[in-house]
Amino acid sequence: MNETRFPAPLRPILVAKIAVSLAMTAITAPAAWGREQAQEEDISVQPEARDDVAAHPVQVEFSYTADVWYNFGGARDGSRYLDNVDVTFDVDFEQAFGWEGMRGFLYVLYNNGKSLSELTGDAMVVSNIETGVRALRLYEAWVERDISATANIRVGLYDLNSEFDALEHADIFMGSAHGVGMDIAQTGENGPSIFPVTSLAARLSIDVGDDLTIRMAALDAIPGDPSHPARTAIKINDGALVIGEADWTPGPVRILAGAWRYTLEFERLGQPGDGRSQGVYIRGETCLLQSEDCTLGVFARAGMASGRVNPFDVFLSAGATYRHGDDLKFGIAAAHARASKGARLQSTSAGSETVFETTIAHQLSDWISIQPNVQWVLNPGANDDFKDAVVVGMRVGVSY
């Protein structure tokens, strides 16, 4: 087994210094650096600035996200402060070096490691920046190359959810289950290759006509090093997670349909022997009311996972978002995960966990946003020992 390890987590002040240094380098380097905001709906860039940004082969982005939460019920009452620092570098190799059809991406991530779920007792995770481990990580590092006019490949450290099982209308919600479905998120020895730990991967994307994209990927089955969770570990020979997805956009509707399977076998829950972990999902979204942007959008998702080796075998979610002007967006959503037969054999189970979420995102200026959030967790962790939980939070985001 080949392995490269990177330094253990540094203190937050060091992370801030690194981020500032990177940002200053990006500003002062001669004509090699640029920036553009990742979410154009939230951050406005002047037209004359866009041309200047597009002219640079390397673009740097920095963001800081802070959550303050208070939990009532669940495992116990209490408060938590979570934070997340992202620094990304997007490189156009064709513009920088003349390497046609190539680009690269580097993503450094820091989290303070606080856990809200130890208070709520939930399985689906209320905050999508929770990690439970304080760490500075190399999160993504990949190279992408066009192999034809309609196909490209991507190789390196890769977040599966950056392309697979991802919908635009669900990205306002803080609940982790609205990012990637619980049917996939629960799997593997150390989770699949998603936030906050990723693995080596190879991904192929093919455009079939104007409205259909096919994606296929093979990823190392065990991201990071479960024995040293704060380290960035790059390993091979752990087996693979194989996934395929069809992304179809017939008119105003977008439909994702995917299937996945691990080559490894896992211990069965509540029964002797081993079994395969595999599943399927379907997800869709559409805009019901359109102005300059989508005013009213809706989405839904359904997924299944093998219940013999996974604690949840069925996952369902749905939600709606409403945009008021350029700076205000409302959202309401629900997610439901059914405990598998194997999980029920292992312990006393409430049968399922359900979470209702409502949130308002307000862009205060080009660089700062706030987002109050309330979530009601029924049967946290599908565990009869926990009371229902009500979680109230506020998110502040700063981006450059």
Coordinates of C-alpha atoms in Angstrom, one line a residue:
M1 CA 0.0 0.0 0.0
N2 CA 1.4 3.4 -1.0
E3 CA 0.8 6.3 1.3
T4 CA 1.7 10.0 1.5
R5 CA 1.0 11.9 4.7
F6 CA 0.7 15.6 5.2
P7 CA 1.0 17.6 8.5
A8 CA -1.5 17.4 11.3
P9 CA -3.9 20.3 11.8
L10 CA -2.5 23.7 12.6
R11 CA -4.1 26.4 14.8
P12 CA -6.8 28.7 13.4
I13 CA -4.5 31.7 13.5
L14 CA -2.0 29.9 11.3
V15 CA -4.7 29.0 8.8
A16 CA -5.8 32.7 8.7
K17 CA -2.2 33.7 8.0
I18 CA -1.9 31.2 5.2
A19 CA -5.2 32.3 3.6
V20 CA -4.2 36.0 3.8
S21 CA -0.8 35.2 2.3
L22 CA -2.4 33.3 -0.6
A23 CA -4.8 36.1 -1.2
M24 CA -2.1 38.8 -1.2
T25 CA 0.0 36.7 -3.6
A26 CA -3.0 36.4 -5.9
I27 CA -3.5 40.2 -5.9
T28 CA 0.1 41.1 -6.5
A29 CA 1.5 38.5 -8.9
P30 CA 2.0 40.0 -12.4
A31 CA -0.9 39.0 -14.7
A32 CA -0.8 35.4 -13.6
W33 CA -3.5 35.5 -11.0
G34 CA -7.1 36.3 -11.0
R35 CA -10.3 35.7 -9.2
E36 CA -14.0 35.0 -9.8
Q37 CA -16.8 34.3 -7.4
A38 CA -17.9 30.6 -7.3
Q39 CA -21.6 31.5 -6.8
E40 CA -22.5 34.3 -9.2
E41 CA -26.0 34.5 -7.8
D42 CA -24.6 35.7 -4.5
I43 CA -21.6 37.9 -5.5
S44 CA -21.7 40.5 -8.2
V45 CA -18.6 41.4 -10.3
Q46 CA -18.5 44.5 -12.4
P47 CA -18.6 43.8 -16.2
E48 CA -15.2 45.4 -16.8
A49 CA -13.8 43.2 -14.0
R50 CA -15.1 40.0 -15.6
D51 CA -13.0 40.5 -18.7
D52 CA -9.9 41.1 -16.5
V53 CA -10.6 38.0 -14.4
A54 CA -11.1 35.8 -17.4
A55 CA -7.7 36.8 -18.8
H56 CA -5.8 35.2 -15.9
P57 CA -4.8 31.5 -16.1
V58 CA -4.9 31.0 -12.3
Q59 CA -7.9 32.1 -10.2
V60 CA -7.9 32.0 -6.4
E61 CA -10.9 32.0 -4.1
F62 CA -11.1 32.3 -0.3
S63 CA -14.1 31.8 1.9
Y64 CA -14.8 31.6 5.7
T65 CA -18.0 30.1 7.0
A66 CA -19.1 30.2 10.7
D67 CA -22.1 28.5 12.3
V68 CA -23.5 29.1 15.7
W69 CA -26.1 26.6 16.9
Y70 CA -28.2 25.8 19.9
N71 CA -29.8 22.4 20.3
F72 CA -32.9 21.6 22.3
G73 CA -33.5 17.8 23.0
G74 CA -31.8 15.0 21.2
A75 CA -28.9 13.5 23.2
R76 CA -28.6 16.7 25.3
D77 CA -29.1 20.5 25.2
G78 CA -26.2 22.6 24.3
S79 CA -24.5 25.0 21.9
R80 CA -21.8 24.7 19.3
Y81 CA -19.6 26.9 17.1
L82 CA -18.4 25.4 13.9
D83 CA -16.2 27.0 11.2
N84 CA -14.8 26.2 7.8
V85 CA -12.0 27.8 5.7
D86 CA -11.8 27.2 2.0
V87 CA -8.9 28.3 -0.3
T88 CA -9.1 27.1 -3.9
F89 CA -6.8 27.5 -7.0
D90 CA -8.3 26.9 -10.5
V91 CA -5.6 26.7 -13.2
D92 CA -6.2 27.0 -16.9
F93 CA -3.2 25.0 -18.3
E94 CA -4.0 25.9 -21.9
Q95 CA -3.8 29.6 -21.2
A96 CA -0.8 29.3 -18.8
F97 CA 1.3 26.8 -20.7
G98 CA -0.4 26.2 -24.0
W99 CA -1.5 22.7 -23.0
E100 CA -4.8 22.4 -25.0
G101 CA -7.9 21.3 -23.2
M102 CA -6.3 21.0 -19.7
R103 CA -7.2 22.5 -16.4
G104 CA -6.2 21.8 -12.8
F105 CA -7.8 22.4 -9.4
L106 CA -6.4 22.6 -5.8
Y107 CA -8.5 22.9 -2.7
V108 CA -7.2 23.4 0.8
L109 CA -9.7 23.0 3.7
Y110 CA -9.7 23.8 7.4
N111 CA -12.3 22.9 10.1
N112 CA -12.3 23.5 13.8
G113 CA -13.7 19.9 14.3
K114 CA -16.6 20.7 16.7
S115 CA -19.5 18.3 16.6
L116 CA -23.2 19.4 16.7
S117 CA -24.3 15.8 16.1
E118 CA -23.0 14.7 19.6
L119 CA -25.8 17.0 21.0
T120 CA -28.6 16.2 18.5
G121 CA -27.8 12.5 18.2
D122 CA -28.8 12.7 14.5
A123 CA -27.4 10.5 11.7
M124 CA -28.1 12.8 8.7
V125 CA -26.0 15.7 10.3
V126 CA -27.7 19.1 10.7
S127 CA -24.7 21.2 9.6
N128 CA -22.9 20.5 6.3
I129 CA -19.7 22.0 7.6
E130 CA -19.4 19.6 10.6
T131 CA -16.4 17.2 10.5
G132 CA -15.9 16.1 14.1
V133 CA -12.1 16.4 13.6
R134 CA -10.0 19.5 13.7
A135 CA -7.8 19.4 10.6
L136 CA -6.1 21.3 7.9
R137 CA -6.4 19.2 4.7
L138 CA -5.5 18.9 1.1
Y139 CA -9.1 18.3 0.1
E140 CA -9.0 18.2 -3.7
A141 CA -6.1 18.1 -6.2
W142 CA -6.9 17.0 -9.7
V143 CA -6.2 17.5 -13.4
E144 CA -8.9 17.5 -16.1
R145 CA -8.3 17.0 -19.9
D146 CA -10.6 17.1 -22.9
I147 CA -10.3 13.9 -24.9
S148 CA -12.8 15.1 -27.5
A149 CA -15.3 17.9 -28.2
T150 CA -17.8 16.1 -26.0
A151 CA -15.8 14.2 -23.4
N152 CA -13.2 14.8 -20.7
I153 CA -11.4 12.9 -18.0
R154 CA -10.5 14.0 -14.4
V155 CA -7.8 12.3 -12.3
G156 CA -6.7 13.0 -8.7
L157 CA -8.1 13.8 -5.2
Y158 CA -11.8 14.3 -6.0
D159 CA -15.0 15.1 -4.2
L160 CA -17.7 12.8 -5.6
N161 CA -20.5 15.2 -4.6
S162 CA -18.9 18.1 -6.6
E163 CA -20.6 16.5 -9.7
F164 CA -22.5 13.4 -8.7
D165 CA -25.9 13.6 -6.9
A166 CA -25.8 17.4 -6.8
L167 CA -28.7 19.8 -7.6
E168 CA -28.8 23.6 -7.8
H169 CA -32.1 24.1 -5.9
A170 CA -30.9 22.1 -2.9
D171 CA -27.6 24.0 -2.3
I172 CA -29.1 26.6 0.0
F173 CA -29.9 24.1 2.7
M174 CA -27.5 23.4 5.6
G175 CA -28.6 19.9 6.3
S176 CA -25.9 17.5 4.9
A177 CA -28.5 15.1 3.5
H178 CA -29.5 17.8 0.9
G179 CA -26.0 17.7 -0.5
V180 CA -25.4 14.0 -1.0
G181 CA -28.2 11.6 -0.1
M182 CA -27.9 9.6 3.1
D183 CA -28.0 6.3 1.1
I184 CA -24.6 7.1 -0.3
A185 CA -23.1 9.3 2.5
Q186 CA -23.4 6.5 5.1
T187 CA -21.4 4.0 3.2
G188 CA -17.8 2.7 3.3
E189 CA -15.3 2.2 6.1
N190 CA -14.5 5.9 6.2
G191 CA -17.4 7.3 4.2
P192 CA -17.3 7.7 0.4
S193 CA -15.0 10.4 -1.2
I194 CA -17.0 13.4 0.0
F195 CA -16.7 16.2 2.5
P196 CA -14.5 16.4 4.5
V197 CA -12.2 13.5 3.3
T198 CA -11.6 12.6 -0.3
S199 CA -9.7 9.8 -2.2
L200 CA -7.9 9.3 -5.5
A201 CA -10.3 8.9 -8.4
A202 CA -10.7 8.8 -12.1
R203 CA -13.8 10.4 -13.6
L204 CA -15.1 10.3 -17.3
S205 CA -17.8 12.7 -18.5
I206 CA -19.5 12.5 -21.9
D207 CA -22.0 14.8 -23.4
V208 CA -24.6 12.9 -25.4
G209 CA -26.4 15.5 -27.4
D210 CA -27.5 18.9 -25.9
D211 CA -29.5 17.6 -23.0
L212 CA -27.8 14.5 -21.7
T213 CA -24.5 14.0 -19.8
I214 CA -23.1 10.6 -18.7
R215 CA -20.6 10.5 -15.8
M216 CA -18.7 7.5 -14.6
A217 CA -16.1 7.3 -11.8
A218 CA -13.9 4.9 -9.9
L219 CA -12.7 6.1 -6.5
D220 CA -10.5 4.6 -3.8
A221 CA -12.9 2.8 -1.4
I222 CA -11.4 4.1 1.8
P223 CA -10.7 7.9 1.8
G224 CA -8.0 9.2 4.1
D225 CA -6.6 7.2 7.0
P226 CA -9.3 6.0 9.5
S227 CA -6.6 5.5 12.1
H228 CA -5.4 9.1 11.8
P229 CA -8.5 11.1 10.8
A230 CA -6.8 14.5 11.0
R231 CA -4.2 13.6 8.4
T232 CA -4.5 13.9 4.6
A233 CA -3.6 10.4 3.4
I234 CA -3.4 9.5 -0.2
K235 CA -3.6 5.7 -0.7
I236 CA -4.2 3.0 -3.3
N237 CA -5.1 -0.7 -3.2
D238 CA -8.1 -0.3 -0.9
G239 CA -10.7 -1.6 -3.4
A240 CA -12.9 0.8 -5.3
L241 CA -16.3 2.6 -5.2
V242 CA -17.7 2.6 -8.8
I243 CA -20.5 5.0 -9.7
G244 CA -22.3 6.0 -12.8
E245 CA -24.9 8.8 -13.4
A246 CA -27.1 10.1 -16.2
D247 CA -27.8 13.9 -16.0
W248 CA -30.8 14.6 -18.3
T249 CA -32.3 18.0 -18.9
P250 CA -35.4 17.8 -21.0
G251 CA -36.6 21.4 -21.1
P252 CA -37.1 23.0 -17.7
V253 CA -36.7 19.7 -15.8
R254 CA -33.4 18.2 -14.7
I255 CA -33.2 14.5 -13.8
L256 CA -30.3 12.6 -12.3
A257 CA -30.3 8.8 -12.1
G258 CA -27.3 6.9 -10.7
A259 CA -26.1 3.6 -9.4
W260 CA -23.1 2.7 -7.3
R261 CA -21.2 -0.3 -5.9
Y262 CA -18.2 -1.1 -3.8
T263 CA -15.8 -3.8 -4.8
L264 CA -15.0 -4.5 -1.2
E265 CA -17.3 -6.6 1.1
F266 CA -18.4 -5.3 4.5
E267 CA -19.5 -7.0 7.6
R268 CA -23.3 -7.6 7.8
L269 CA -25.3 -5.8 10.5
G270 CA -26.8 -8.1 13.1
Q271 CA -25.9 -11.2 11.1
P272 CA -22.8 -13.3 10.5
G273 CA -20.9 -13.0 7.2
D274 CA -20.1 -10.2 4.8
G275 CA -22.0 -8.5 2.0
R276 CA -21.8 -6.0 -0.8
S277 CA -22.6 -2.3 -0.4
Q278 CA -24.5 -1.0 -3.4
G279 CA -27.4 1.2 -4.4
V280 CA -29.4 3.4 -6.8
Y281 CA -30.9 6.9 -6.7
I282 CA -33.0 9.2 -8.8
R283 CA -33.2 13.0 -8.2
G284 CA -34.9 15.8 -10.0
E285 CA -35.4 19.6 -10.0
T286 CA -37.3 22.2 -11.9
C287 CA -38.1 25.9 -11.9
L288 CA -41.9 26.6 -11.5
L289 CA -41.6 30.4 -11.7
Q290 CA -39.0 32.1 -13.8
S291 CA -38.0 35.7 -14.0
E292 CA -34.4 36.8 -14.7
D293 CA -33.4 34.0 -12.3
C294 CA -35.5 31.1 -11.0
T295 CA -38.0 32.6 -8.5
L296 CA -39.6 29.4 -7.4
G297 CA -37.7 26.1 -7.6
V298 CA -38.5 22.6 -6.3
F299 CA -36.5 19.3 -6.0
A300 CA -37.0 15.8 -4.9
R301 CA -34.8 12.7 -4.4
A302 CA -35.2 8.9 -3.7
G303 CA -32.4 6.5 -3.0
M304 CA -31.9 2.9 -1.9
A305 CA -28.8 1.1 -0.4
S306 CA -28.2 -2.5 0.6
G307 CA -29.6 -2.9 4.1
R308 CA -27.6 -5.9 5.1
V309 CA -24.4 -3.8 5.5
N310 CA -25.7 -0.2 5.9
P311 CA -27.7 1.3 8.8
F312 CA -30.3 3.0 6.4
D313 CA -31.7 1.3 3.3
V314 CA -34.1 4.0 2.0
F315 CA -33.7 7.8 1.7
L316 CA -36.2 10.4 0.6
S317 CA -36.0 14.1 0.4
A318 CA -37.8 17.1 -1.1
G319 CA -37.8 20.9 -0.9
A320 CA -38.6 24.2 -2.4
T321 CA -36.8 27.6 -2.7
Y322 CA -38.1 31.1 -3.3
R323 CA -36.0 34.0 -4.4
H324 CA -37.0 37.6 -3.6
G325 CA -34.9 40.0 -5.5
D326 CA -31.1 39.5 -5.9
D327 CA -30.2 39.2 -2.3
L328 CA -32.8 37.2 -0.4
K329 CA -33.7 33.5 -0.8
F330 CA -36.1 31.3 1.3
G331 CA -36.1 27.5 1.6
I332 CA -38.0 24.7 3.1
A333 CA -37.1 21.0 2.9
A334 CA -37.5 17.6 4.5
A335 CA -35.3 14.5 4.5
H336 CA -36.2 10.9 5.7
A337 CA -34.0 7.9 6.2
R338 CA -35.4 4.5 7.0
A339 CA -33.4 2.2 9.3
S340 CA -32.4 -1.1 7.6
K341 CA -33.4 -4.5 8.8
G342 CA -29.7 -5.1 9.8
A343 CA -29.7 -1.9 11.9
R344 CA -32.9 -3.0 13.7
L345 CA -31.4 -6.4 14.4
Q346 CA -28.4 -4.7 16.1
S347 CA -30.3 -2.4 18.5
T348 CA -33.7 -1.0 19.5
S349 CA -34.6 1.4 16.7
A350 CA -37.3 4.0 16.2
G351 CA -37.4 2.8 12.6
S352 CA -36.4 6.0 10.9
E353 CA -35.0 9.6 11.2
T354 CA -36.8 12.6 9.7
V355 CA -35.6 16.2 9.5
F356 CA -37.6 19.3 8.6
E357 CA -35.6 22.4 7.7
T358 CA -36.4 26.0 7.0
T359 CA -33.9 28.7 6.2
I360 CA -33.4 32.3 4.8
A361 CA -30.2 33.3 3.0
H362 CA -29.5 37.1 2.8
Q363 CA -26.6 38.5 0.9
L364 CA -25.7 41.7 2.8
S365 CA -22.9 42.8 0.4
D366 CA -20.6 41.5 -2.3
W367 CA -18.5 39.7 0.4
I368 CA -20.7 38.8 3.4
S369 CA -23.9 36.9 3.9
I370 CA -26.0 35.7 6.8
Q371 CA -28.4 32.7 7.0
P372 CA -30.6 31.9 10.0
N373 CA -31.8 28.2 10.1
V374 CA -34.2 26.0 12.1
Q375 CA -34.3 22.2 11.9
W376 CA -36.6 19.8 13.6
V377 CA -35.2 16.3 14.0
L378 CA -37.6 13.5 14.6
N379 CA -36.2 10.3 16.1
P380 CA -32.5 11.4 16.0
G381 CA -30.3 8.5 14.8
A382 CA -33.5 6.4 14.6
N383 CA -32.7 5.8 18.3
D384 CA -35.5 5.3 20.8
D385 CA -33.2 6.6 23.6
F386 CA -33.1 10.2 22.1
K387 CA -35.8 12.8 22.3
D388 CA -36.8 14.8 19.2
A389 CA -34.5 17.7 18.7
V390 CA -35.0 21.3 17.6
V391 CA -31.9 23.1 16.4
V392 CA -31.6 26.8 15.8
G393 CA -28.6 28.3 14.1
M394 CA -27.1 31.3 12.3
R395 CA -24.5 31.0 9.5
V396 CA -22.2 33.9 8.5
G397 CA -20.2 33.6 5.3
V398 CA -17.3 35.8 4.1
S399 CA -15.9 35.2 0.6
Y400 CA -13.4 36.8 -1.7

